[in-house]
Coordinates of C-alpha atoms in Angstrom, one line a residue:
M1 CA 27.0 -32.8 60.2
G2 CA 25.3 -35.3 61.7
C3 CA 23.9 -38.5 60.2
R4 CA 20.2 -39.0 59.6
M5 CA 19.6 -42.5 59.7
M6 CA 16.8 -44.3 57.8
R7 CA 14.5 -46.4 59.3
P8 CA 13.7 -49.4 56.7
F9 CA 16.4 -51.6 57.9
V10 CA 18.2 -51.8 61.4
L11 CA 20.6 -54.5 62.6
D12 CA 20.6 -54.5 66.0
E13 CA 23.2 -55.8 68.7
E14 CA 22.3 -59.2 68.5
V15 CA 22.5 -59.5 64.8
I16 CA 26.2 -58.2 64.9
T17 CA 27.0 -60.3 67.8
R18 CA 26.1 -62.9 65.7
L19 CA 27.9 -62.1 62.5
K20 CA 31.2 -61.8 64.6
S21 CA 30.6 -65.7 65.5
W22 CA 31.5 -66.1 62.0
P23 CA 32.8 -68.9 60.5
R24 CA 31.5 -71.9 61.7
P25 CA 34.4 -74.7 60.7
V26 CA 33.0 -77.6 58.8
R27 CA 33.4 -80.7 60.6
N28 CA 36.8 -83.0 59.2
N29 CA 39.9 -84.1 60.6
G30 CA 42.2 -81.7 58.7
K31 CA 44.0 -78.7 59.4
V32 CA 43.2 -75.3 57.8
M33 CA 46.0 -74.8 55.6
Y34 CA 46.1 -71.6 53.1
S35 CA 49.2 -72.0 50.5
R36 CA 50.1 -70.2 47.2
Q37 CA 50.7 -72.9 44.7
E38 CA 53.3 -72.3 42.3
V39 CA 51.9 -72.0 38.5
G40 CA 54.4 -74.8 36.3
D41 CA 57.3 -75.5 39.0
D42 CA 58.8 -79.0 38.7
E43 CA 59.8 -80.9 41.7
M44 CA 63.5 -82.2 41.8
K45 CA 63.6 -86.1 42.1
S46 CA 66.8 -87.5 43.0
E47 CA 68.4 -89.0 39.9
E48 CA 71.2 -91.7 40.0
R49 CA 71.9 -91.2 36.2
E50 CA 74.9 -88.8 36.1
L51 CA 73.1 -86.7 32.9
L52 CA 69.8 -86.4 35.1
N53 CA 71.8 -85.3 38.4
M54 CA 73.8 -82.8 36.3
A55 CA 70.4 -81.1 34.7
S56 CA 68.7 -81.3 37.8
M57 CA 71.7 -79.7 40.0
Q58 CA 74.0 -77.6 37.6
E59 CA 72.0 -74.6 37.2
S60 CA 72.9 -70.8 37.2
K61 CA 71.1 -69.6 40.2
K62 CA 71.5 -66.0 39.4
Q63 CA 71.3 -65.7 35.3
K64 CA 67.8 -66.3 34.0
V65 CA 66.6 -65.8 30.3
D66 CA 65.9 -62.3 29.5
E67 CA 63.7 -63.3 26.6
G68 CA 60.4 -64.8 27.1
E69 CA 60.4 -66.1 30.6
G70 CA 58.1 -64.3 32.2
E71 CA 55.1 -64.5 29.5
E72 CA 55.4 -66.7 26.4
G73 CA 58.8 -68.7 27.4
G74 CA 57.4 -70.1 30.5
T75 CA 53.6 -70.6 29.5
D76 CA 54.0 -73.5 27.8
E77 CA 54.8 -75.2 30.7
E78 CA 52.4 -73.4 32.9
G79 CA 49.3 -75.1 32.3
M80 CA 46.5 -73.9 29.7
Y81 CA 43.8 -74.2 31.5
V82 CA 42.8 -73.2 35.2
D83 CA 42.2 -76.7 36.1
D84 CA 45.5 -77.8 34.9
E85 CA 46.7 -76.8 38.1
G86 CA 44.3 -79.1 40.2
E87 CA 44.8 -82.3 38.3
E88 CA 47.9 -83.4 40.0
D89 CA 46.3 -83.0 43.4
E90 CA 44.7 -85.9 45.0
E91 CA 45.2 -85.2 48.5
P92 CA 42.0 -85.3 50.7
H93 CA 40.1 -81.9 51.3
K94 CA 41.5 -79.9 54.1
D95 CA 39.2 -78.2 56.6
W96 CA 37.2 -75.3 55.0
N97 CA 35.4 -72.6 56.3
I98 CA 31.7 -71.9 55.5
L99 CA 30.6 -68.4 56.9
E100 CA 27.2 -68.6 58.3
F101 CA 24.8 -65.9 58.5
G102 CA 21.1 -66.8 58.0
E103 CA 19.2 -64.5 56.1
F104 CA 21.4 -61.5 57.0
V105 CA 23.6 -60.9 53.7
Q106 CA 20.4 -61.5 51.4
A107 CA 19.5 -58.2 53.0
F108 CA 22.4 -56.6 51.1
W109 CA 22.6 -59.4 48.7
A110 CA 19.5 -60.8 47.1
S111 CA 21.1 -63.5 45.1
S112 CA 23.6 -64.7 47.7
S113 CA 23.2 -68.1 49.6
P114 CA 22.8 -67.7 53.3
R115 CA 26.0 -69.9 53.4
I116 CA 29.0 -68.9 51.9
L117 CA 32.7 -71.1 51.3
E118 CA 35.9 -69.2 52.5
R119 CA 37.7 -69.2 49.7
K120 CA 41.6 -69.7 50.0
C121 CA 41.9 -66.9 48.4
Y122 CA 40.1 -64.3 50.3
S123 CA 42.6 -64.6 53.4
L124 CA 45.7 -64.0 51.4
I125 CA 44.1 -61.4 49.3
W126 CA 43.2 -59.6 52.6
E127 CA 46.7 -60.1 54.1
A128 CA 48.0 -58.4 50.7
I129 CA 45.5 -55.5 51.1
E130 CA 46.3 -55.0 54.9
A131 CA 50.2 -54.9 54.1
D132 CA 49.6 -52.2 51.3
F133 CA 47.3 -50.3 53.8
Q134 CA 50.0 -50.4 56.2
R135 CA 52.5 -48.9 53.8
G136 CA 50.5 -45.9 53.0
K137 CA 48.0 -47.3 50.4
T138 CA 44.4 -46.7 51.0
R139 CA 42.5 -48.3 48.1
A140 CA 42.3 -51.6 47.0
I141 CA 40.3 -52.8 44.0
V142 CA 39.6 -56.3 43.5
V143 CA 39.0 -57.6 40.0
G144 CA 37.9 -61.3 39.0
N145 CA 35.5 -62.9 36.3
P146 CA 31.6 -62.6 37.1
G147 CA 30.3 -65.7 39.2
I148 CA 33.4 -66.4 41.2
G149 CA 32.8 -65.2 44.9
K150 CA 33.8 -61.4 44.6
S151 CA 31.0 -60.6 47.1
G152 CA 31.5 -63.5 49.3
F153 CA 35.2 -61.9 49.7
L154 CA 33.8 -58.4 50.7
V155 CA 31.4 -60.4 53.5
Y156 CA 34.5 -62.2 54.3
V157 CA 36.2 -58.2 54.8
M158 CA 33.4 -57.2 56.5
W159 CA 33.6 -60.0 59.3
K160 CA 37.2 -59.5 59.9
L161 CA 37.0 -55.8 60.6
L162 CA 33.3 -56.2 62.4
H163 CA 35.7 -58.3 65.1
R164 CA 38.1 -55.3 65.3
G165 CA 35.0 -52.8 66.1
C166 CA 35.7 -51.0 62.6
K167 CA 33.7 -48.5 61.6
I168 CA 32.2 -49.5 57.9
L169 CA 30.2 -48.5 55.1
L170 CA 29.1 -51.1 53.0
Q171 CA 27.8 -50.4 49.6
N172 CA 25.8 -53.3 47.4
K173 CA 25.4 -53.7 43.9
A174 CA 21.9 -51.4 43.4
G175 CA 23.9 -48.7 45.5
E176 CA 22.6 -49.0 48.9
R177 CA 24.6 -48.2 51.8
T178 CA 24.6 -49.3 55.1
L179 CA 26.6 -48.1 58.1
F180 CA 27.9 -50.5 60.7
Q181 CA 28.8 -48.7 64.0
H182 CA 28.7 -49.3 68.0
G183 CA 27.2 -52.4 67.5
Q184 CA 24.5 -51.4 65.0
G185 CA 24.0 -51.3 61.2
V186 CA 21.6 -48.8 59.6
R187 CA 21.1 -48.2 56.0
I188 CA 21.9 -44.4 55.0
S189 CA 21.1 -42.2 52.3
E190 CA 24.0 -40.8 50.0
F191 CA 23.4 -37.6 51.5
D192 CA 23.9 -38.8 54.9
S193 CA 26.9 -40.7 53.6
R194 CA 29.2 -37.1 53.1
A195 CA 29.6 -36.9 57.0
V196 CA 30.7 -40.6 57.2
L197 CA 33.3 -40.4 54.4
S198 CA 35.2 -37.7 56.4
D199 CA 36.1 -40.3 58.8
K200 CA 39.9 -41.3 58.5
E201 CA 38.9 -44.7 60.2
L202 CA 36.4 -45.4 58.0
Y203 CA 36.5 -48.5 55.6
Y204 CA 34.4 -48.1 52.8
L205 CA 33.2 -51.5 51.0
V206 CA 31.9 -51.7 47.6
D207 CA 30.5 -54.2 45.7
G208 CA 30.0 -54.0 41.7
R209 CA 31.2 -50.5 40.8
L210 CA 32.2 -47.4 41.8
P211 CA 32.3 -45.2 38.7
L212 CA 32.6 -41.8 40.2
P213 CA 34.2 -42.4 43.8
P214 CA 32.9 -39.6 46.3
L215 CA 35.8 -37.4 48.2
F216 CA 36.7 -39.4 51.7
L217 CA 39.4 -39.9 53.9
G218 CA 39.5 -43.7 54.9
K219 CA 40.3 -46.6 53.2
L220 CA 38.3 -48.2 49.9
I221 CA 37.8 -51.8 49.4
L222 CA 36.2 -52.3 45.5
T223 CA 35.1 -55.8 44.1
C224 CA 34.3 -55.5 40.9
S225 CA 34.3 -57.2 37.2
P226 CA 37.1 -56.3 34.7
L227 CA 34.6 -53.8 32.9
L228 CA 37.0 -50.5 33.1
E229 CA 34.1 -48.3 34.2
N230 CA 33.6 -49.8 37.0
Y231 CA 36.5 -48.4 38.6
K232 CA 38.5 -46.3 36.0
E233 CA 38.4 -43.0 38.2
V234 CA 39.4 -45.3 41.4
K235 CA 42.5 -46.9 39.1
K236 CA 44.0 -42.9 38.4
D237 CA 44.2 -42.7 42.1
G238 CA 47.9 -43.2 43.1
R239 CA 46.8 -44.7 46.4
R240 CA 45.3 -47.4 45.0
T241 CA 46.4 -50.9 44.2
V242 CA 44.4 -53.4 41.9
F243 CA 44.5 -57.7 42.9
Y244 CA 43.1 -60.0 40.8
M245 CA 40.9 -62.2 42.3
P246 CA 41.2 -66.3 40.7
V247 CA 38.0 -68.7 39.6
W248 CA 37.7 -71.6 41.4
K249 CA 39.7 -74.8 41.3
S250 CA 38.1 -78.3 41.8
D251 CA 38.9 -78.6 45.5
E252 CA 37.0 -75.5 46.0
L253 CA 34.0 -76.7 43.9
A254 CA 34.1 -80.0 46.1
A255 CA 34.0 -78.5 49.4
A256 CA 31.2 -75.7 48.4
D257 CA 29.0 -79.1 47.0
Q258 CA 30.1 -81.2 49.9
E259 CA 28.9 -78.4 52.5
I260 CA 26.2 -76.4 50.6
F261 CA 25.2 -77.4 47.3
K262 CA 25.0 -81.0 47.9
L263 CA 24.7 -81.5 43.8
G264 CA 26.8 -84.8 43.7
I265 CA 30.8 -85.1 42.3
S266 CA 29.5 -86.6 39.1
F267 CA 27.1 -83.7 38.2
W268 CA 29.3 -80.6 39.5
S269 CA 32.4 -82.2 37.7
E270 CA 31.1 -82.5 34.5
R271 CA 29.7 -79.4 34.2
F272 CA 33.4 -77.9 35.9
K273 CA 34.7 -79.8 32.8
R274 CA 32.8 -77.4 30.3
W275 CA 32.6 -74.3 32.3
G276 CA 36.0 -74.4 34.2
G277 CA 36.2 -72.6 37.4
L278 CA 33.0 -70.2 37.0
A279 CA 30.9 -71.3 40.7
R280 CA 27.9 -69.4 39.5
F281 CA 27.7 -71.7 36.6
V282 CA 29.0 -74.9 38.2
L283 CA 27.0 -75.1 41.5
E284 CA 24.3 -72.3 41.2
Q285 CA 23.1 -71.9 37.6
C286 CA 22.6 -75.4 36.4
D287 CA 19.8 -74.9 34.0
E288 CA 19.4 -75.5 30.0
E289 CA 19.6 -71.5 29.8
A290 CA 23.0 -71.2 31.3
D291 CA 24.3 -74.1 29.1
K292 CA 23.0 -72.6 25.9
S293 CA 24.5 -69.4 27.0
L294 CA 28.0 -71.1 27.0
T295 CA 27.3 -72.9 23.3
D296 CA 26.1 -69.2 21.9
A297 CA 29.4 -67.7 23.4
I298 CA 31.2 -70.1 21.8
D299 CA 29.8 -69.7 18.6
G300 CA 30.2 -66.2 18.8
S301 CA 34.1 -66.1 19.3
R302 CA 35.1 -65.5 16.1
N303 CA 37.8 -62.7 17.0
I304 CA 39.3 -63.7 20.6
I305 CA 41.1 -60.5 20.6
K306 CA 37.9 -58.5 20.4
V307 CA 36.7 -61.1 23.3
V308 CA 39.1 -59.7 25.3
E309 CA 38.1 -55.9 24.8
A310 CA 34.6 -56.9 25.7
Q311 CA 36.1 -57.8 28.9
V312 CA 37.3 -54.4 29.5
S313 CA 35.1 -52.0 27.5
E314 CA 31.4 -53.9 27.4
R315 CA 28.7 -55.4 29.8
D316 CA 29.5 -58.9 27.4
E317 CA 28.8 -61.9 30.1
A318 CA 29.7 -64.1 26.9
S319 CA 33.3 -63.2 26.7
H320 CA 34.3 -64.3 30.2
K321 CA 32.6 -67.8 29.6
I322 CA 35.4 -67.8 27.2
L323 CA 38.3 -66.6 28.7
H324 CA 39.2 -66.7 32.3
M325 CA 42.1 -64.8 34.1
M326 CA 44.9 -67.2 35.7
V327 CA 45.8 -65.3 38.5
R328 CA 49.7 -65.6 39.8
N329 CA 50.9 -66.0 43.2
D330 CA 50.9 -62.2 44.5
F331 CA 47.5 -61.6 43.2
R332 CA 48.8 -58.6 41.4
T333 CA 49.4 -59.9 37.8
Y334 CA 47.3 -62.6 35.5
K335 CA 47.3 -63.8 32.1
Y336 CA 44.2 -65.3 30.1
V337 CA 43.4 -68.8 29.6
F338 CA 40.3 -70.5 28.1
A339 CA 37.7 -71.5 30.1
S340 CA 38.3 -75.3 29.6
K341 CA 39.1 -77.4 27.5
H342 CA 36.1 -78.4 25.9
V343 CA 35.8 -74.3 25.3
S344 CA 39.3 -74.3 23.8
E345 CA 39.2 -77.1 21.4
K346 CA 35.4 -76.0 20.3
V347 CA 36.6 -72.5 19.4
F348 CA 39.3 -73.8 17.9
R349 CA 37.3 -75.9 15.6
N350 CA 35.3 -73.1 14.7
L351 CA 37.7 -70.9 13.6
Y352 CA 40.0 -73.8 11.8
Q353 CA 37.3 -74.8 10.0
T354 CA 35.2 -71.7 9.0
H355 CA 37.6 -68.6 9.9
K356 CA 41.2 -69.3 9.1
S357 CA 42.5 -65.8 8.6
G358 CA 41.1 -65.1 12.1
L359 CA 42.9 -68.0 13.4
T360 CA 46.0 -66.9 12.0
S361 CA 45.7 -63.3 13.2
F362 CA 45.3 -64.2 16.7
L363 CA 48.0 -66.5 16.4
L364 CA 50.5 -63.6 15.1
F365 CA 48.8 -61.2 17.7
S366 CA 51.6 -60.1 20.3
G367 CA 50.1 -56.9 21.3
N368 CA 48.8 -58.3 24.5
P369 CA 50.9 -60.4 26.6
T370 CA 48.2 -61.4 28.7
L371 CA 47.0 -63.6 25.8
N372 CA 50.2 -65.7 25.3
S373 CA 49.2 -68.7 26.7
A374 CA 45.9 -68.5 24.9
R375 CA 47.7 -68.3 21.6
A376 CA 50.0 -71.3 22.6
N377 CA 47.1 -73.5 23.5
F378 CA 45.8 -72.8 19.7
L379 CA 49.1 -73.2 18.4
E380 CA 49.2 -76.9 20.3
L381 CA 45.9 -77.8 19.0
L382 CA 46.9 -76.6 15.5
C383 CA 49.9 -79.2 15.8
R384 CA 47.6 -81.8 17.2
E385 CA 45.5 -81.3 13.9
V386 CA 48.3 -80.9 11.3
L387 CA 51.2 -83.0 12.5
P388 CA 50.2 -86.7 12.5
K389 CA 48.6 -86.4 8.9
G390 CA 52.0 -86.2 7.7
G391 CA 53.4 -84.6 4.5
L392 CA 56.2 -82.4 3.6
F393 CA 57.0 -79.6 6.3
Q394 CA 60.0 -76.8 6.3
T395 CA 62.4 -77.6 8.8
K396 CA 65.9 -76.2 9.4
C397 CA 68.8 -77.7 11.7
V398 CA 70.3 -75.3 13.9
Y399 CA 73.0 -74.9 16.2
A400 CA 74.5 -73.3 19.6
N401 CA 77.0 -71.3 17.7
G402 CA 74.1 -69.7 16.0
Q403 CA 74.7 -71.3 12.6
G404 CA 71.7 -73.2 10.5
D405 CA 71.6 -75.6 7.5
P406 CA 69.6 -74.7 4.5
V407 CA 65.8 -74.7 4.8
Q408 CA 64.5 -78.4 3.6
A409 CA 61.2 -79.8 2.8
E410 CA 61.2 -83.1 5.2
R411 CA 58.7 -85.2 4.7
F412 CA 57.1 -86.8 7.6
D413 CA 55.2 -89.9 7.9
R414 CA 51.4 -90.0 8.5
L415 CA 50.6 -91.3 12.2
Q416 CA 48.2 -91.8 14.6
A417 CA 47.8 -89.5 17.6
K418 CA 47.6 -91.2 20.9
E419 CA 47.9 -90.1 24.4
S420 CA 51.3 -90.5 26.1
T421 CA 50.2 -93.0 28.6
Q422 CA 49.6 -95.3 25.9
W423 CA 53.1 -95.3 24.5
Q424 CA 54.5 -98.6 26.0
N425 CA 52.0 -100.3 24.6
A426 CA 52.4 -99.7 21.0
P427 CA 55.4 -97.8 20.7
W428 CA 55.8 -97.7 17.0
D429 CA 54.3 -95.8 14.1
F430 CA 52.5 -93.3 17.0
M431 CA 52.9 -89.9 17.7
F432 CA 52.1 -89.1 21.6
W433 CA 50.6 -86.1 23.2
P434 CA 50.6 -85.7 26.5
T435 CA 47.0 -86.3 28.6
K436 CA 47.9 -83.1 31.1
T437 CA 49.8 -80.2 30.0
T438 CA 51.7 -79.8 33.1
Q439 CA 54.6 -81.0 34.4
R440 CA 56.5 -81.5 31.0
S441 CA 58.9 -80.0 28.8
W442 CA 58.0 -81.4 25.5
D443 CA 54.6 -81.5 23.5
A444 CA 54.8 -84.9 21.5
F445 CA 56.8 -87.7 20.7
R446 CA 57.7 -90.5 18.4
L447 CA 60.0 -93.4 18.6
R448 CA 61.2 -94.8 14.9
K449 CA 63.4 -97.0 13.6
G450 CA 66.3 -95.7 11.3
G451 CA 69.8 -97.1 9.9
G452 CA 69.4 -100.0 12.6
H453 CA 68.8 -97.7 15.2
V454 CA 66.2 -96.2 17.5
C455 CA 65.5 -92.6 17.1
L456 CA 63.8 -90.7 19.6
D457 CA 61.9 -87.4 18.1
L458 CA 60.5 -84.7 20.2
Y459 CA 58.3 -81.5 19.2
Q460 CA 58.4 -78.7 21.5
V461 CA 55.5 -76.6 20.2
T462 CA 55.8 -72.7 20.7
L463 CA 55.3 -69.3 19.3
S464 CA 58.7 -68.2 21.0
S465 CA 60.9 -70.1 18.3
A466 CA 63.7 -67.2 18.2
K467 CA 67.0 -67.8 19.3
H468 CA 66.8 -68.9 23.0
Q469 CA 63.5 -67.3 23.8
H470 CA 61.8 -70.4 24.8
G471 CA 64.5 -72.7 25.8
I472 CA 64.4 -76.9 26.4
K473 CA 64.4 -78.0 30.0
A474 CA 66.9 -81.1 29.8
K475 CA 65.6 -83.0 32.5
G476 CA 62.2 -83.5 30.6
V477 CA 64.1 -84.8 27.3
L478 CA 66.5 -87.0 29.7
D479 CA 63.7 -88.5 31.9
L480 CA 61.8 -89.4 28.7
K481 CA 65.0 -91.0 26.9
A482 CA 65.4 -92.8 30.6
E483 CA 61.9 -94.1 30.8
V484 CA 62.0 -95.3 26.9
E485 CA 65.6 -97.1 27.6
S486 CA 64.2 -98.6 30.3
V487 CA 60.7 -100.4 29.1
L488 CA 62.1 -101.1 25.9
N489 CA 65.7 -102.7 27.2
L490 CA 67.6 -100.4 24.8
K491 CA 70.0 -97.4 24.9
I492 CA 69.1 -94.0 22.5
P493 CA 72.6 -92.5 22.0
L494 CA 72.1 -88.6 22.4
E495 CA 73.0 -88.0 18.7
N496 CA 69.6 -90.3 17.6
I497 CA 67.2 -87.4 19.6
T498 CA 65.9 -84.8 17.5
V499 CA 63.8 -82.0 19.2
Y500 CA 61.6 -80.2 16.5
I501 CA 60.8 -76.4 17.8
V502 CA 57.6 -76.4 16.3
T503 CA 56.3 -72.8 15.1
L504 CA 54.1 -71.2 13.1
I505 CA 55.0 -71.0 9.4
D506 CA 55.0 -67.4 9.5
L507 CA 57.6 -67.6 12.5
F508 CA 59.6 -70.2 10.8
E509 CA 62.4 -67.8 9.5
N510 CA 63.5 -66.1 12.8
G511 CA 63.6 -69.5 14.4
G512 CA 66.8 -70.6 16.2
Y513 CA 69.0 -72.7 18.5
Q514 CA 67.4 -73.1 22.1
N515 CA 69.4 -72.9 25.4
W516 CA 69.1 -76.1 27.8
R517 CA 67.5 -75.1 31.1
G518 CA 67.4 -76.6 34.7
V519 CA 64.1 -77.6 36.2
Q520 CA 63.2 -74.0 37.7
N521 CA 63.9 -72.7 33.9
H522 CA 67.5 -71.2 34.8
V523 CA 70.1 -71.8 32.0
L524 CA 72.3 -74.1 32.2
K525 CA 76.1 -73.1 32.5
D526 CA 77.9 -76.3 33.2
E527 CA 80.3 -77.2 30.4
R528 CA 80.5 -80.8 30.7
L529 CA 76.9 -81.1 30.8
L530 CA 76.2 -79.0 28.0
R531 CA 79.0 -80.8 25.7
K532 CA 76.7 -83.5 25.7
L533 CA 73.4 -82.3 25.5
R534 CA 74.8 -80.7 22.4
S535 CA 74.9 -83.9 20.8
I536 CA 71.0 -83.6 20.4
V537 CA 70.1 -82.4 17.0
Q538 CA 67.9 -79.2 17.1
K539 CA 65.3 -78.5 14.3
V540 CA 63.2 -75.7 13.8
M541 CA 59.8 -76.9 11.6
G542 CA 57.1 -74.3 10.4
V543 CA 53.5 -75.3 10.5
P544 CA 50.8 -73.9 8.1
V545 CA 47.3 -72.8 9.3

C-alpha cells in the first residue's frame, strides 16, 4: 500500500539541506569536549605523611564492600543535590554547539525556541542507543524530568539521521506524524503511517508518550517523563532499553543563557539555587506564576514517598519540582535527589515543625533504594538541627572485633554551628559543618580540650549504621587531622580522635563498627595501617526526631 500524502505541511529539499547544516558552533577558543563526570570520586593527591600515603595507596583493588556501597553506603559522599557536582568546576566554558533551525522546529514543537543548546549528554546517550541497536535492540526509551530538553534531544537525533539519509517518522506530542525521506518532509495521517511502519530501515521518533505502540519493524526512540503510562507497553518489549536524561548543570545553563536567553548570570543563578536544573523554569518560565507553583509544591509535600509515586502514576508536575533524577554515568540508572538545597530545607522544615511522624516514616522507609540519598539528606538536616543544641544522647563504643560497650547517655555541650571554612578563626566551642556536601568523608567536627589534650570529634551521619555498612574514608579523617595540627601547631594522637556514627535513634541498636576505606571506597587491608587506625575511637550515636 502506498502512502497518501496530506497537503497541510511540506518540507522542500532546500529546508532539508538547511537542517543538515546543523549545528553552527558557538564562537570561542575552546575545544568541544564531552566527558562523563564521576559522581563522588575523590582525586588522589600525593602526601608526605606516612599514614596518608598508606591510606591513599594501600587499598584492596579487588574486594569492595558488599553492603551499602551501591546506594546508601556511597550516597553520603556523592552530593545530595544535582548542583553539588558542578560547584567545584571553575574552568571556563567549553565549546557548545547551538542547533539553529529558524521556524522549522516550531512547526513540530510550538513551545520550543528556534535555537537549542546541544547538551553534553545528547551525544553520549545517542552513542549508547546506537551501541544497543548494533547489539540487536530496537527500542530506546529516554526518560527524564519535564523541562530538561528531551524534545531537543529528539531534534538532535533527527539531525544526525538526516545526515545519513535515513528514513524518519517523527511524531510530536500532539500525535502529528511527519515522514522524512528522499529530501522531503511531509505530514501523513495515522492510516498512511501503517505502510511506512513496515519498513525495517525506518527510525520512529516519538516525543512525549506512546501508550499503545503500533506494530512496526524499524527502530523506535521515545522521549518522555517518568509517568509510566507514557511508555508502559514499550517497556514490556524485550527489545527495549531505558535511558535516563539528567537535569541541567550550571555550566549548561550558563552557555544557554549566553548564547540564547541573555538573562544575565545574576538572574538565572538565583533561579538555579531555588529550582535546580529544570532549564524551563530557570531560563524560560521566569514569572511569578511559575515561582508560586514551586512554593505550592513545597507546601504540599507532606509525604515524600507519595511525591515519588506521583511521578510515575499521576500527571503531577508538582512532584518534579521537588525531586529530580540524579543520573549516573551510564544513563541507565539514577537516584532521586531534592531539586535544590532551597527545596530540601523548606520541605524538611515543614515536616519537622508540623508533621514529625511523616518525617520519621520517610527516614525509616527502605522500600525504594533510589530514595536513599534524599533520606540521607533529611537525616543530615535533622542532625544540623539537633546536635548543636547539645544535651543527652544515647551512645555506645564499638570495636573491630564486633564487641561493644554498654549503651550510655552521653552529655554533649551546646555549641554554635558554623560552616567548616570558618573553623580556623575560632576553633573552640563550635560545631563545624561543611559548606558543600562533596569531596569529604565526614559531616561535622568539633575541637575540644579534655584532660590537658586537644581532642578531635568527627560526626558521620548515615542511615547505614550497621557493622561495615557505611565505612569511614581514612584519608578524609587524616587530612582533617593534619590540617588542624598545621594550623594550631600541635599534635593530636590518634587515640584522641573519636568518630561518631550518627544515625536515627530507631536504628541505633543495630549500629556497629565501620571498616576503613580508601579513596575509591575499597576496604583497606594493610594491617600495619589498620593497627594505627584502630586507635581512633568509634561510637554509635542515636538522634531522635
